[in-house]
Coordinates of C-alpha atoms in Angstrom, one line a residue:
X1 CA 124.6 53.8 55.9
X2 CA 122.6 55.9 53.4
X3 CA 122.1 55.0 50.0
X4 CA 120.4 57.8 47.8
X5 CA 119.4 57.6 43.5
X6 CA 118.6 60.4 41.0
X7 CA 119.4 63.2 43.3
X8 CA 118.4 66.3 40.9
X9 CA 120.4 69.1 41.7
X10 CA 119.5 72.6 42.3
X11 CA 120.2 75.3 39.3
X12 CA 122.4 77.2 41.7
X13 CA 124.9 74.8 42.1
X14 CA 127.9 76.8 41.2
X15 CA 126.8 80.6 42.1
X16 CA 128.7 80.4 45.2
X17 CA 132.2 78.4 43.6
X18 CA 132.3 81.8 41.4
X19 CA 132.9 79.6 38.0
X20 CA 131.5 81.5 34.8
X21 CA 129.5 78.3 34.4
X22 CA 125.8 78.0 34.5
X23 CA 123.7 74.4 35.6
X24 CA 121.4 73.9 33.1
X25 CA 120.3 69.9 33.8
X26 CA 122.1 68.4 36.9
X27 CA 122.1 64.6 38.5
X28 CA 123.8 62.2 40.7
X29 CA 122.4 58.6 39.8
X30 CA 123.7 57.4 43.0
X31 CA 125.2 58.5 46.0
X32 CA 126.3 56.4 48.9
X33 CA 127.0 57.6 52.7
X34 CA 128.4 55.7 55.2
X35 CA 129.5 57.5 58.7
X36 CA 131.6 55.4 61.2
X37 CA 129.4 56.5 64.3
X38 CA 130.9 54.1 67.1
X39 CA 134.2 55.2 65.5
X40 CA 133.8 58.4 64.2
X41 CA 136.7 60.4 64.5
X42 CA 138.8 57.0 63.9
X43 CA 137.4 55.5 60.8
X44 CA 137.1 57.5 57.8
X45 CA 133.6 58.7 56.5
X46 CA 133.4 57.1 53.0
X47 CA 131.0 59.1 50.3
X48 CA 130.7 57.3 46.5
X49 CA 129.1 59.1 43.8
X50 CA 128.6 57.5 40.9
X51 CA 126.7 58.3 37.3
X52 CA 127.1 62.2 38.0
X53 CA 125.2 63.9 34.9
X54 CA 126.2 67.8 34.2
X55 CA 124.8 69.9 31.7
X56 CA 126.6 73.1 32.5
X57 CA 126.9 76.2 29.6
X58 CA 128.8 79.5 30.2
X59 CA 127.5 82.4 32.2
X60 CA 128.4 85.0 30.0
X61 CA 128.2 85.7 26.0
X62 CA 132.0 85.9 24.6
X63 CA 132.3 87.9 21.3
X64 CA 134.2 85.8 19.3
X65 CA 136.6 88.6 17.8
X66 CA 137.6 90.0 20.9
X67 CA 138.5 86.7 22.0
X68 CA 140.4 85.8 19.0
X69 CA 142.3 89.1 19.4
X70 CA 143.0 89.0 22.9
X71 CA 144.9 85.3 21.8
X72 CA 146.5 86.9 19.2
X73 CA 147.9 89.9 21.5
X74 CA 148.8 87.0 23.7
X75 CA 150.5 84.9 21.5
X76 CA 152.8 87.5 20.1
X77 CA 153.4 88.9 23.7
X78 CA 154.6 85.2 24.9
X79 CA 157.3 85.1 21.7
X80 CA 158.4 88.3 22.0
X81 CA 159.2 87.6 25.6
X82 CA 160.7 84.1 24.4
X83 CA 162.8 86.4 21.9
X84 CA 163.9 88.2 24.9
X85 CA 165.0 85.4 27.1
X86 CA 166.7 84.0 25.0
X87 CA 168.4 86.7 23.8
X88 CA 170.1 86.7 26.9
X89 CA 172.1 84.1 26.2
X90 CA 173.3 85.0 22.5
X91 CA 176.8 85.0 21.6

């Protein structure tokens, strides 16, 4: 049974879960461990994190007006294919 408190976690966190996120400030305030070992493989290995603390911030700049325009192109590309479907089953 381990117990463990304010575990500060490394920058790198999420490099290898290829998320566009960035760890700027990361903690667990307490993590708990307990491994069956006279039953392992019989009684389930129990992990409890509690108080996790993530100050994450996105890995790459976004321009604001492409963004907005890609929404746009997507929005009237989802109603015209709504227009289409349900075409279909005019008259």
């Amino acid at each position: 049974y381990v117990v463990l408190e304010q575990l500060v976690l490394k920058k790198n966190l999420f490099d290898r879960a290829k998320v566009p996120l960035s760890l700027n400030y990361g903690v667990i305030g307490r993590l708990e461990l307990h491994i069956p070992w006279k039953n392992i493989g019989y009684e389930p290995v129990i992990l409890i994190l509690d108080q996790i603390l993530l100050l994450v911030e996105p890995k790459y700049e976004w321009d604001d007006i492409k963004v907005r325009n890609f929404r746009e192109q997507s929005a009237k590309q989802a109603k015209l294919a709504a227009s289409a479907f349900f075409a279909c089953f005019a008259d």
